[in-house]
Amino acid sequence: MRFGTLLLAVASLTSAVNAYWMGDIAHRGYAPFAYSGYPVFRNVRDYGAKGDGVTDDTIAINAAITAGNPCNQGCASTTTTPAVVYFPAGTYLISGSIKPAYFTQLIGDAGSPPTLKATANFAGFGLIDSNPYYTQNLNWKAVNVFFRQIRNFVIDTTNIPAGNAATGIHWPTSQATSLQNIVFNMPTASNVVHVGLFMEEGSGGFVTDLTFNGGATGASMGNQQFTMRNLKFNNCKTAIYHLWNWGWTYSGLSINNCGIGIDMTAGSGKVETGSITVFDSSFTNTPVAISTSWTTTTTPDTAGTLVLENIALTNVPVAVKGPQGTYLSGSTGSTTITAWGNGHKYTPSGPVEFAGAITPNPRPVSLLASSGRYYTRSKPQYETLSASQFISARDSGAKGDAATDDTTALQRAINTAVAQGKVLYLDYGLYRVTSTIRIPPGAKIVGESYATIMSAGGFFNDMNNPKPVLQVGSYSGQAGTVELTDFIVSTQNAQAGAVLIEWNLASPASSPSGMWDVHTRIGGFVGSQQQVGECLKTPGNPTVRRECIVAFMAMHITKGASGLYMENVWLWTADHDIDDAALTQITLYSGRGLYMESTSGTFWLYGTGSEHHVLYQYQLSSTQNIFMGMIQTETPYYQPTPNALVPFPTVSSLNDPNFASSCSGVSGNCAAAWGLRVLNSKNILVYGAGLYSFFSDYSTTCSTFAAGQTCQSRIASIEGSGCSNVNIYGLNTIGAQSMLTRNGQSVAWYADNVNNFPSSIGVFKSG
C-alpha cells in the first residue's frame, strides 16, 4: 500500500514537472470591455472537472465555458468576452455535448493531449458541438463564426454503441478558425455509423494535424471553401464525404485501410461538390481512392472538378471511379499519380473539357521539403518549454486596456524576451500603440485568445506617408527568423497611413520564419471606433467619410524579404460590426490587402484570405517561387459606390492598379478591387482560389448566373512579359464576368465555366 502511494506521488510529481506551460504560467489576460474581473483564462479543473476517466465532467467543463456569461445561446457574436478554456492531461468523461462560446478557444495540454470520452448513454450532437441547433437553425450563422480554435485533444466515441449515431466534433464555421492536433477514436464494427468531424455550412477555414481511427465516416463536410493539411484516416468506411463545396484544398492526406478515400457523389440529379484539389498525399489499402459523380454531361458543366498532383497509391485498385466506371486505374502494387484531373482547363487558352493526365507544376526546389513535397510546418506550441521560459507583456508594464499608450512597454517586453531567449506571451488585451512596434530577429510571440495590437493616433493617419504598425525586421533584407502565433493587428479610428504588418526579414528556405493564426481585423469591433456609430453603410451615397479611412495596407512583404511560412492568416477589413446585435454592415476603406514584392520570393501561404480592401486583395509584383493554397477574397461590398478610384490615389512606386487607364474600353463595373493581381512574376503556384464579388452597392442581385455575374467586370489579372509559370488549380469566381485577364484581355469568361454557385476552372497554366 505504501509502495503504491509512493508510485502515485512520483507519477504526480513527474506530471507536474512535465506540465504544459499554459497550465503553469500566470494568466493576466484583461478583457477591457467585459465586466471587471472577467476571466479570460479558465482551467477546467478549477471548475470541478476531474479528468479521472470515472467522474462525469460534462457540467464542470460547460461551467468553465460559461463563466463570465460569454456569447452563447441567442448572442449573435462579440469580441468583448474572449476565453481560453484549458484542459490538463487526463480523461474527461462526458455524457452531453461540450458547447464552446463565441470567441472561445478549447486548448488541451500539447505534450499530453487530454481525452474527451463519451459515456455509453451520451446525448447530444457532437462531443464538442461548436454551433448548436437550439432551434431549427444553428445558434450562430455559420458564415459569421470567426476567431475560434480547438487543439490538442483525443475525441473518443468508442463507448457509444457502434450502431447509434454519434459525432466527434460539430464544426460549422468560417475564417480565422482552426482545428489542430486532434485524434478521433471511433468503433470499427461493421455496423458503425459514427462520424468524426461534421460540418454542414460556413466559409472556412483551416484544419491541420487530425487523425481519424475507425468510424463510418472520418469527416463529413460541406462549406464554401477550406484548406486542410496533414489529415490521417485509418480504418474508416469512408475517409472523407463531401456534402457540398465551392472549392477545397487538401495537402498531405494519408488514407489507410478505408473503403473509399474521398466521396464526391453527394447530390440527387445535381453534383453538389464544386471542386477539389489534392496534392502530396497517399492512399493505401483502399479499394477506391476517389469516388465522383462527374461525367462529360455533368450539370452544371464544371461541377465535380478534380485535380490531383503527386498522389502515392499502394494497393489501391481504382484511383478515380465514376458513374461510367473506372476513370483512372490504380494498382494492386505501388504507383504515383504525377498529375491528373477532370473539368475545364486553359493552357493558356480554353476552355477545354478534359479528364486525364496533365503536366504537373514545376516545383522550385526552394519550396520543397527533402521528400519532394511542398514544405509544411505546424504551429509551434512550445510544449517542451517550461513557464519560466515565457515573459508576460502585461507583467512588463503593458496595460492592454485599449486606452493606455502601450508602445514603450510593449516594445520593451519584446526586446527583453529576445535578449533573454524567451517567448513573449501576449496576454489577452487590446494594446494601443501610437508608433511602430519593431519585431527583431529571434522573436517568438504567442498571443492569448487573439490578443490585439492596435494602432492609434496621427502617426498612422497620413496616406501620403504610410507607416507600419508591426515591422518585422528593421530593414528590408535583414537576416533572421521569427515565430508569430495567435494574435491580431488592428487599427483604431482613422488610420489612413497604417500598414498593419511590414515584413522585412530574409529567412533561409530551409528554416523559414512563420506566422500561424495571425490576422488583421480592421474595424467592426468594440474599441476600434470604426463601428456602426461611426461608419454605418450608406448605400447609394459615394461620399467618403474621412474618419472611415482605416488602413493604407494590411500587409507588405518588401523587396529584400524572403522565407516566410504563413498558415491560417486572414487579412480582413470588416464588412459588418461584430459587436452589433444585428451584425449591421459598415463601410470602411482599407487601401490594399497583401502586397508581395520580394525579389527572391520563397513564401508559402496555406489557408489565407484577404477581404474588402479597395484596390486589391492579393498583389504579387516582380516576385517568384510562391506557393498559395487555398486563397480566398471578397471585393468591398460598397463598390462601385464609390469605386476603387477613391479614396486612395494611385502610388506608382507600389505598382498600384491604375483603373483610370486600364478600364478604358471595358464595360460594366471595371474599377473594382482585384482579387488576385500578378505582375512580372514567375513560379506562382496556386492550389485553390476562391475570388468572390457578392455585392454591388450592398445589393447581391448581381452575383448570380441569371443576373450575368455583373458585380464587377474582372477579378484576376496576370500582367507583364515577365510572367511565367503562373499556374492555378481550382480557380473559383463569383460575381465577375471575366474570371481571368492577361495583359488586359479576358482569358476566361464566367458563362463558359458554370459550376454549382461559382464559375470554376480546374487548371490554368500561363506558360
PDB file of C-alpha atoms in Angstrom, residues 427-659:
ATOM      1  CA  ASP A 427      -1.704  38.224 -22.524  1.00  0.00           C
ATOM      2  CA  TYR A 428      -5.173  38.995 -23.829  1.00  0.00           C
ATOM      3  CA  GLY A 429      -5.795  42.704 -24.192  1.00  0.00           C
ATOM      4  CA  LEU A 430      -6.106  45.485 -26.757  1.00  0.00           C
ATOM      5  CA  TYR A 431      -2.647  47.043 -26.827  1.00  0.00           C
ATOM      6  CA  ARG A 432      -2.926  50.581 -28.165  1.00  0.00           C
ATOM      7  CA  VAL A 433       0.269  51.784 -29.866  1.00  0.00           C
ATOM      8  CA  THR A 434       0.993  55.209 -31.303  1.00  0.00           C
ATOM      9  CA  SER A 435       4.181  54.442 -33.216  1.00  0.00           C
ATOM     10  CA  THR A 436       5.717  51.418 -34.905  1.00  0.00           C
ATOM     11  CA  ILE A 437       6.321  48.223 -32.911  1.00  0.00           C
ATOM     12  CA  ARG A 438       9.517  46.553 -34.155  1.00  0.00           C
ATOM     13  CA  ILE A 439       9.928  42.786 -34.090  1.00  0.00           C
ATOM     14  CA  PRO A 440      13.639  41.903 -34.192  1.00  0.00           C
ATOM     15  CA  PRO A 441      15.129  38.638 -35.477  1.00  0.00           C
ATOM     16  CA  GLY A 442      14.860  35.858 -32.925  1.00  0.00           C
ATOM     17  CA  ALA A 443      11.462  36.949 -31.591  1.00  0.00           C
ATOM     18  CA  LYS A 444       8.818  34.408 -30.644  1.00  0.00           C
ATOM     19  CA  ILE A 445       5.411  35.821 -29.745  1.00  0.00           C
ATOM     20  CA  VAL A 446       2.352  33.847 -28.615  1.00  0.00           C
ATOM     21  CA  GLY A 447      -0.979  35.579 -28.191  1.00  0.00           C
ATOM     22  CA  GLU A 448      -3.630  34.621 -25.669  1.00  0.00           C
ATOM     23  CA  SER A 449      -7.114  34.339 -27.168  1.00  0.00           C
ATOM     24  CA  TYR A 450      -6.243  36.625 -30.099  1.00  0.00           C
ATOM     25  CA  ALA A 451      -4.705  39.472 -28.146  1.00  0.00           C
ATOM     26  CA  THR A 452      -4.735  42.593 -30.303  1.00  0.00           C
ATOM     27  CA  ILE A 453      -2.068  45.173 -31.172  1.00  0.00           C
ATOM     28  CA  MET A 454      -3.988  48.267 -32.265  1.00  0.00           C
ATOM     29  CA  SER A 455      -2.572  51.380 -33.880  1.00  0.00           C
ATOM     30  CA  ALA A 456      -3.905  54.806 -32.958  1.00  0.00           C
ATOM     31  CA  GLY A 457      -3.159  58.477 -33.468  1.00  0.00           C
ATOM     32  CA  GLY A 458      -1.831  60.846 -36.082  1.00  0.00           C
ATOM     33  CA  PHE A 459       1.414  58.968 -36.685  1.00  0.00           C
ATOM     34  CA  PHE A 460      -0.542  56.412 -38.718  1.00  0.00           C
ATOM     35  CA  ASN A 461      -3.087  58.717 -40.332  1.00  0.00           C
ATOM     36  CA  ASP A 462      -1.274  60.167 -43.362  1.00  0.00           C
ATOM     37  CA  MET A 463      -1.876  58.167 -46.549  1.00  0.00           C
ATOM     38  CA  ASN A 464       0.916  60.138 -48.201  1.00  0.00           C
ATOM     39  CA  ASN A 465       3.380  58.936 -45.566  1.00  0.00           C
ATOM     40  CA  PRO A 466       2.406  55.378 -44.614  1.00  0.00           C
ATOM     41  CA  LYS A 467       3.927  53.787 -41.516  1.00  0.00           C
ATOM     42  CA  PRO A 468       3.999  50.164 -40.336  1.00  0.00           C
ATOM     43  CA  VAL A 469       2.166  49.210 -37.172  1.00  0.00           C
ATOM     44  CA  LEU A 470       4.132  45.980 -36.794  1.00  0.00           C
ATOM     45  CA  GLN A 471       7.544  45.969 -38.509  1.00  0.00           C
ATOM     46  CA  VAL A 472       9.194  42.557 -38.683  1.00  0.00           C
ATOM     47  CA  GLY A 473      12.864  43.254 -39.275  1.00  0.00           C
ATOM     48  CA  SER A 474      14.171  46.801 -39.068  1.00  0.00           C
ATOM     49  CA  TYR A 475      15.147  46.978 -42.741  1.00  0.00           C
ATOM     50  CA  SER A 476      14.313  45.082 -45.901  1.00  0.00           C
ATOM     51  CA  GLY A 477      16.524  42.019 -46.188  1.00  0.00           C
ATOM     52  CA  GLN A 478      17.631  41.825 -42.552  1.00  0.00           C
ATOM     53  CA  ALA A 479      18.671  38.236 -41.827  1.00  0.00           C
ATOM     54  CA  GLY A 480      16.991  36.134 -39.170  1.00  0.00           C
ATOM     55  CA  THR A 481      13.817  34.310 -38.245  1.00  0.00           C
ATOM     56  CA  VAL A 482      10.769  34.916 -36.064  1.00  0.00           C
ATOM     57  CA  GLU A 483       7.713  32.921 -34.980  1.00  0.00           C
ATOM     58  CA  LEU A 484       4.394  34.704 -34.501  1.00  0.00           C
ATOM     59  CA  THR A 485       1.218  32.952 -33.391  1.00  0.00           C
ATOM     60  CA  ASP A 486      -2.333  33.642 -32.251  1.00  0.00           C
ATOM     61  CA  PHE A 487      -2.802  37.392 -32.246  1.00  0.00           C
ATOM     62  CA  ILE A 488      -4.469  40.182 -34.208  1.00  0.00           C
ATOM     63  CA  VAL A 489      -3.242  43.512 -35.596  1.00  0.00           C
ATOM     64  CA  SER A 490      -5.879  46.245 -35.853  1.00  0.00           C
ATOM     65  CA  THR A 491      -6.381  49.994 -36.131  1.00  0.00           C
ATOM     66  CA  GLN A 492      -8.360  52.499 -34.089  1.00  0.00           C
ATOM     67  CA  ASN A 493     -10.300  55.377 -35.621  1.00  0.00           C
ATOM     68  CA  ALA A 494      -8.973  56.991 -38.825  1.00  0.00           C
ATOM     69  CA  GLN A 495      -5.626  55.425 -39.794  1.00  0.00           C
ATOM     70  CA  ALA A 496      -5.216  56.247 -43.488  1.00  0.00           C
ATOM     71  CA  GLY A 497      -1.471  55.632 -43.421  1.00  0.00           C
ATOM     72  CA  ALA A 498      -1.341  52.415 -41.381  1.00  0.00           C
ATOM     73  CA  VAL A 499       0.444  49.406 -42.868  1.00  0.00           C
ATOM     74  CA  LEU A 500      -0.583  46.799 -40.355  1.00  0.00           C
ATOM     75  CA  ILE A 501       2.283  44.352 -40.960  1.00  0.00           C
ATOM     76  CA  GLU A 502       5.527  45.142 -42.802  1.00  0.00           C
ATOM     77  CA  TRP A 503       7.660  42.060 -43.370  1.00  0.00           C
ATOM     78  CA  ASN A 504      11.357  42.711 -43.993  1.00  0.00           C
ATOM     79  CA  LEU A 505      13.101  39.579 -42.765  1.00  0.00           C
ATOM     80  CA  ALA A 506      15.140  37.387 -45.083  1.00  0.00           C
ATOM     81  CA  SER A 507      14.961  33.872 -43.643  1.00  0.00           C
ATOM     82  CA  PRO A 508      16.507  30.723 -45.130  1.00  0.00           C
ATOM     83  CA  ALA A 509      14.210  28.446 -47.133  1.00  0.00           C
ATOM     84  CA  SER A 510      15.322  25.504 -45.007  1.00  0.00           C
ATOM     85  CA  SER A 511      14.123  27.156 -41.783  1.00  0.00           C
ATOM     86  CA  PRO A 512      11.745  29.972 -42.700  1.00  0.00           C
ATOM     87  CA  SER A 513      10.025  32.383 -40.381  1.00  0.00           C
ATOM     88  CA  GLY A 514       6.403  31.685 -39.619  1.00  0.00           C
ATOM     89  CA  MET A 515       3.035  33.263 -38.962  1.00  0.00           C
ATOM     90  CA  TRP A 516       0.286  30.993 -37.676  1.00  0.00           C
ATOM     91  CA  ASP A 517      -3.201  32.216 -36.760  1.00  0.00           C
ATOM     92  CA  VAL A 518      -2.120  35.851 -37.040  1.00  0.00           C
ATOM     93  CA  HIS A 519      -4.810  38.072 -38.515  1.00  0.00           C
ATOM     94  CA  THR A 520      -5.595  41.655 -39.318  1.00  0.00           C
ATOM     95  CA  ARG A 521      -9.021  42.748 -38.122  1.00  0.00           C
ATOM     96  CA  ILE A 522      -9.618  46.262 -39.359  1.00  0.00           C
ATOM     97  CA  GLY A 523     -12.679  47.806 -37.767  1.00  0.00           C
ATOM     98  CA  GLY A 524     -16.021  46.415 -36.721  1.00  0.00           C
ATOM     99  CA  PHE A 525     -15.285  45.705 -33.042  1.00  0.00           C
ATOM    100  CA  VAL A 526     -15.598  47.486 -29.712  1.00  0.00           C
ATOM    101  CA  GLY A 527     -12.532  49.633 -29.152  1.00  0.00           C
ATOM    102  CA  SER A 528     -11.875  50.227 -32.853  1.00  0.00           C
ATOM    103  CA  GLN A 529     -14.029  53.353 -33.058  1.00  0.00           C
ATOM    104  CA  GLN A 530     -14.891  52.044 -36.524  1.00  0.00           C
ATOM    105  CA  GLN A 531     -18.331  50.622 -35.879  1.00  0.00           C
ATOM    106  CA  VAL A 532     -21.961  51.287 -36.700  1.00  0.00           C
ATOM    107  CA  GLY A 533     -21.883  54.563 -34.783  1.00  0.00           C
ATOM    108  CA  GLU A 534     -19.027  55.947 -36.871  1.00  0.00           C
ATOM    109  CA  CYS A 535     -19.180  54.132 -40.227  1.00  0.00           C
ATOM    110  CA  LEU A 536     -22.685  52.816 -40.882  1.00  0.00           C
ATOM    111  CA  LYS A 537     -23.122  51.806 -44.516  1.00  0.00           C
ATOM    112  CA  THR A 538     -24.679  54.399 -46.820  1.00  0.00           C
ATOM    113  CA  PRO A 539     -25.933  52.636 -49.962  1.00  0.00           C
ATOM    114  CA  GLY A 540     -26.307  54.937 -52.929  1.00  0.00           C
ATOM    115  CA  ASN A 541     -24.038  57.583 -51.403  1.00  0.00           C
ATOM    116  CA  PRO A 542     -20.463  57.674 -52.797  1.00  0.00           C
ATOM    117  CA  THR A 543     -19.248  60.256 -50.284  1.00  0.00           C
ATOM    118  CA  VAL A 544     -16.206  59.029 -48.379  1.00  0.00           C
ATOM    119  CA  ARG A 545     -16.157  59.812 -44.667  1.00  0.00           C
ATOM    120  CA  ARG A 546     -12.551  60.583 -43.726  1.00  0.00           C
ATOM    121  CA  GLU A 547     -12.947  59.020 -40.298  1.00  0.00           C
ATOM    122  CA  CYS A 548     -13.697  55.700 -42.018  1.00  0.00           C
ATOM    123  CA  ILE A 549     -10.405  55.523 -43.927  1.00  0.00           C
ATOM    124  CA  VAL A 550      -8.921  52.963 -41.600  1.00  0.00           C
ATOM    125  CA  ALA A 551      -5.770  51.473 -43.184  1.00  0.00           C
ATOM    126  CA  PHE A 552      -3.306  52.028 -46.013  1.00  0.00           C
ATOM    127  CA  MET A 553      -2.361  48.352 -46.427  1.00  0.00           C
ATOM    128  CA  ALA A 554      -2.922  45.140 -44.498  1.00  0.00           C
ATOM    129  CA  MET A 555       0.462  43.510 -45.136  1.00  0.00           C
ATOM    130  CA  HIS A 556       3.552  44.454 -47.140  1.00  0.00           C
ATOM    131  CA  ILE A 557       6.276  41.924 -47.929  1.00  0.00           C
ATOM    132  CA  THR A 558       9.203  44.067 -49.039  1.00  0.00           C
ATOM    133  CA  LYS A 559      11.740  43.530 -51.803  1.00  0.00           C
ATOM    134  CA  GLY A 560      14.512  42.127 -49.624  1.00  0.00           C
ATOM    135  CA  ALA A 561      12.299  39.782 -47.610  1.00  0.00           C
ATOM    136  CA  SER A 562      12.243  36.020 -48.160  1.00  0.00           C
ATOM    137  CA  GLY A 563      11.467  32.731 -46.462  1.00  0.00           C
ATOM    138  CA  LEU A 564       8.096  33.159 -44.750  1.00  0.00           C
ATOM    139  CA  TYR A 565       5.592  30.399 -43.984  1.00  0.00           C
ATOM    140  CA  MET A 566       2.046  31.719 -43.456  1.00  0.00           C
ATOM    141  CA  GLU A 567      -0.723  29.451 -42.198  1.00  0.00           C
ATOM    142  CA  ASN A 568      -4.311  30.469 -41.459  1.00  0.00           C
ATOM    143  CA  VAL A 569      -3.778  34.211 -41.886  1.00  0.00           C
ATOM    144  CA  TRP A 570      -6.869  36.349 -42.544  1.00  0.00           C
ATOM    145  CA  LEU A 571      -6.320  39.948 -43.664  1.00  0.00           C
ATOM    146  CA  TRP A 572      -9.829  41.239 -43.042  1.00  0.00           C
ATOM    147  CA  THR A 573     -11.368  44.666 -43.236  1.00  0.00           C
ATOM    148  CA  ALA A 574     -14.717  44.357 -41.510  1.00  0.00           C
ATOM    149  CA  ASP A 575     -17.868  44.407 -43.626  1.00  0.00           C
ATOM    150  CA  HIS A 576     -20.075  44.328 -40.540  1.00  0.00           C
ATOM    151  CA  ASP A 577     -19.932  45.237 -36.865  1.00  0.00           C
ATOM    152  CA  ILE A 578     -19.135  42.029 -34.979  1.00  0.00           C
ATOM    153  CA  ASP A 579     -20.272  43.599 -31.714  1.00  0.00           C
ATOM    154  CA  ASP A 580     -23.603  44.800 -33.037  1.00  0.00           C
ATOM    155  CA  ALA A 581     -26.511  42.524 -32.170  1.00  0.00           C
ATOM    156  CA  ALA A 582     -27.862  42.782 -35.727  1.00  0.00           C
ATOM    157  CA  LEU A 583     -24.395  42.396 -37.321  1.00  0.00           C
ATOM    158  CA  THR A 584     -25.110  45.639 -39.178  1.00  0.00           C
ATOM    159  CA  GLN A 585     -22.998  46.347 -42.253  1.00  0.00           C
ATOM    160  CA  ILE A 586     -20.449  49.150 -42.196  1.00  0.00           C
ATOM    161  CA  THR A 587     -18.340  50.949 -44.806  1.00  0.00           C
ATOM    162  CA  LEU A 588     -14.607  51.055 -44.139  1.00  0.00           C
ATOM    163  CA  TYR A 589     -11.779  51.937 -46.515  1.00  0.00           C
ATOM    164  CA  SER A 590      -8.565  49.948 -46.395  1.00  0.00           C
ATOM    165  CA  GLY A 591      -6.374  50.640 -49.384  1.00  0.00           C
ATOM    166  CA  ARG A 592      -4.583  47.374 -50.109  1.00  0.00           C
ATOM    167  CA  GLY A 593      -4.554  43.779 -48.941  1.00  0.00           C
ATOM    168  CA  LEU A 594      -1.367  41.698 -49.213  1.00  0.00           C
ATOM    169  CA  TYR A 595       1.397  43.219 -51.368  1.00  0.00           C
ATOM    170  CA  MET A 596       4.353  40.943 -52.110  1.00  0.00           C
ATOM    171  CA  GLU A 597       7.339  42.391 -53.951  1.00  0.00           C
ATOM    172  CA  SER A 598      10.110  40.136 -52.679  1.00  0.00           C
ATOM    173  CA  THR A 599      12.665  39.685 -55.442  1.00  0.00           C
ATOM    174  CA  SER A 600      13.864  36.264 -54.279  1.00  0.00           C
ATOM    175  CA  GLY A 601      10.486  35.049 -53.048  1.00  0.00           C
ATOM    176  CA  THR A 602      10.130  31.699 -51.300  1.00  0.00           C
ATOM    177  CA  PHE A 603       6.816  32.053 -49.492  1.00  0.00           C
ATOM    178  CA  TRP A 604       4.164  29.560 -48.502  1.00  0.00           C
ATOM    179  CA  LEU A 605       0.564  30.635 -47.961  1.00  0.00           C
ATOM    180  CA  TYR A 606      -1.657  27.862 -46.554  1.00  0.00           C
ATOM    181  CA  GLY A 607      -5.260  28.772 -45.859  1.00  0.00           C
ATOM    182  CA  THR A 608      -5.009  32.544 -46.206  1.00  0.00           C
ATOM    183  CA  GLY A 609      -7.666  35.112 -47.014  1.00  0.00           C
ATOM    184  CA  SER A 610      -7.740  38.814 -47.829  1.00  0.00           C
ATOM    185  CA  GLU A 611     -11.017  40.705 -47.909  1.00  0.00           C
ATOM    186  CA  HIS A 612     -12.622  44.091 -48.539  1.00  0.00           C
ATOM    187  CA  HIS A 613      -9.605  46.198 -49.481  1.00  0.00           C
ATOM    188  CA  VAL A 614     -10.137  48.982 -52.021  1.00  0.00           C
ATOM    189  CA  LEU A 615      -7.523  48.310 -54.729  1.00  0.00           C
ATOM    190  CA  TYR A 616      -6.721  44.613 -54.448  1.00  0.00           C
ATOM    191  CA  GLN A 617      -6.743  41.664 -52.066  1.00  0.00           C
ATOM    192  CA  TYR A 618      -3.504  39.968 -53.260  1.00  0.00           C
ATOM    193  CA  GLN A 619      -0.886  41.651 -55.439  1.00  0.00           C
ATOM    194  CA  LEU A 620       2.389  39.964 -56.393  1.00  0.00           C
ATOM    195  CA  SER A 621       4.930  42.090 -58.215  1.00  0.00           C
ATOM    196  CA  SER A 622       8.318  41.031 -59.648  1.00  0.00           C
ATOM    197  CA  THR A 623       8.494  38.088 -57.293  1.00  0.00           C
ATOM    198  CA  GLN A 624       8.941  34.338 -57.635  1.00  0.00           C
ATOM    199  CA  ASN A 625       8.594  30.940 -56.012  1.00  0.00           C
ATOM    200  CA  ILE A 626       5.292  31.431 -54.202  1.00  0.00           C
ATOM    201  CA  PHE A 627       3.013  28.618 -53.039  1.00  0.00           C
ATOM    202  CA  MET A 628      -0.622  29.575 -52.363  1.00  0.00           C
ATOM    203  CA  GLY A 629      -3.478  27.284 -51.359  1.00  0.00           C
ATOM    204  CA  MET A 630      -6.302  27.959 -50.777  1.00  0.00           C
ATOM    205  CA  ILE A 631      -6.603  31.739 -51.102  1.00  0.00           C
ATOM    206  CA  GLN A 632      -9.965  33.443 -50.596  1.00  0.00           C
ATOM    207  CA  THR A 633     -11.021  37.005 -51.346  1.00  0.00           C
ATOM    208  CA  GLU A 634     -14.039  39.291 -51.284  1.00  0.00           C
ATOM    209  CA  THR A 635     -14.482  42.636 -53.011  1.00  0.00           C
ATOM    210  CA  PRO A 636     -15.708  45.532 -50.808  1.00  0.00           C
ATOM    211  CA  TYR A 637     -19.487  45.446 -50.601  1.00  0.00           C
ATOM    212  CA  TYR A 638     -19.919  49.162 -51.266  1.00  0.00           C
ATOM    213  CA  GLN A 639     -18.162  49.236 -54.633  1.00  0.00           C
ATOM    214  CA  PRO A 640     -18.929  50.794 -57.108  1.00  0.00           C
ATOM    215  CA  THR A 641     -20.446  53.422 -54.790  1.00  0.00           C
ATOM    216  CA  PRO A 642     -17.727  54.627 -54.558  1.00  0.00           C
ATOM    217  CA  ASN A 643     -15.498  52.655 -56.910  1.00  0.00           C
ATOM    218  CA  ALA A 644     -11.809  51.801 -56.499  1.00  0.00           C
ATOM    219  CA  LEU A 645     -10.629  55.191 -57.774  1.00  0.00           C
ATOM    220  CA  VAL A 646     -11.237  56.635 -54.299  1.00  0.00           C
ATOM    221  CA  PRO A 647     -10.151  57.404 -51.666  1.00  0.00           C
ATOM    222  CA  PHE A 648      -6.580  56.175 -52.289  1.00  0.00           C
ATOM    223  CA  PRO A 649      -4.599  57.805 -55.093  1.00  0.00           C
ATOM    224  CA  THR A 650      -2.508  55.537 -57.298  1.00  0.00           C
ATOM    225  CA  VAL A 651       1.036  55.098 -55.991  1.00  0.00           C
ATOM    226  CA  SER A 652       3.266  54.088 -58.897  1.00  0.00           C
ATOM    227  CA  SER A 653       6.153  53.014 -56.642  1.00  0.00           C
ATOM    228  CA  LEU A 654       3.826  50.384 -55.174  1.00  0.00           C
ATOM    229  CA  ASN A 655       2.651  49.269 -58.618  1.00  0.00           C
ATOM    230  CA  ASP A 656      -0.921  50.145 -57.743  1.00  0.00           C
ATOM    231  CA  PRO A 657      -3.521  49.291 -60.370  1.00  0.00           C
ATOM    232  CA  ASN A 658      -4.424  52.311 -62.483  1.00  0.00           C
ATOM    233  CA  PHE A 659      -8.101  51.771 -63.081  1.00  0.00           C
TER     234      PHE A 659
END
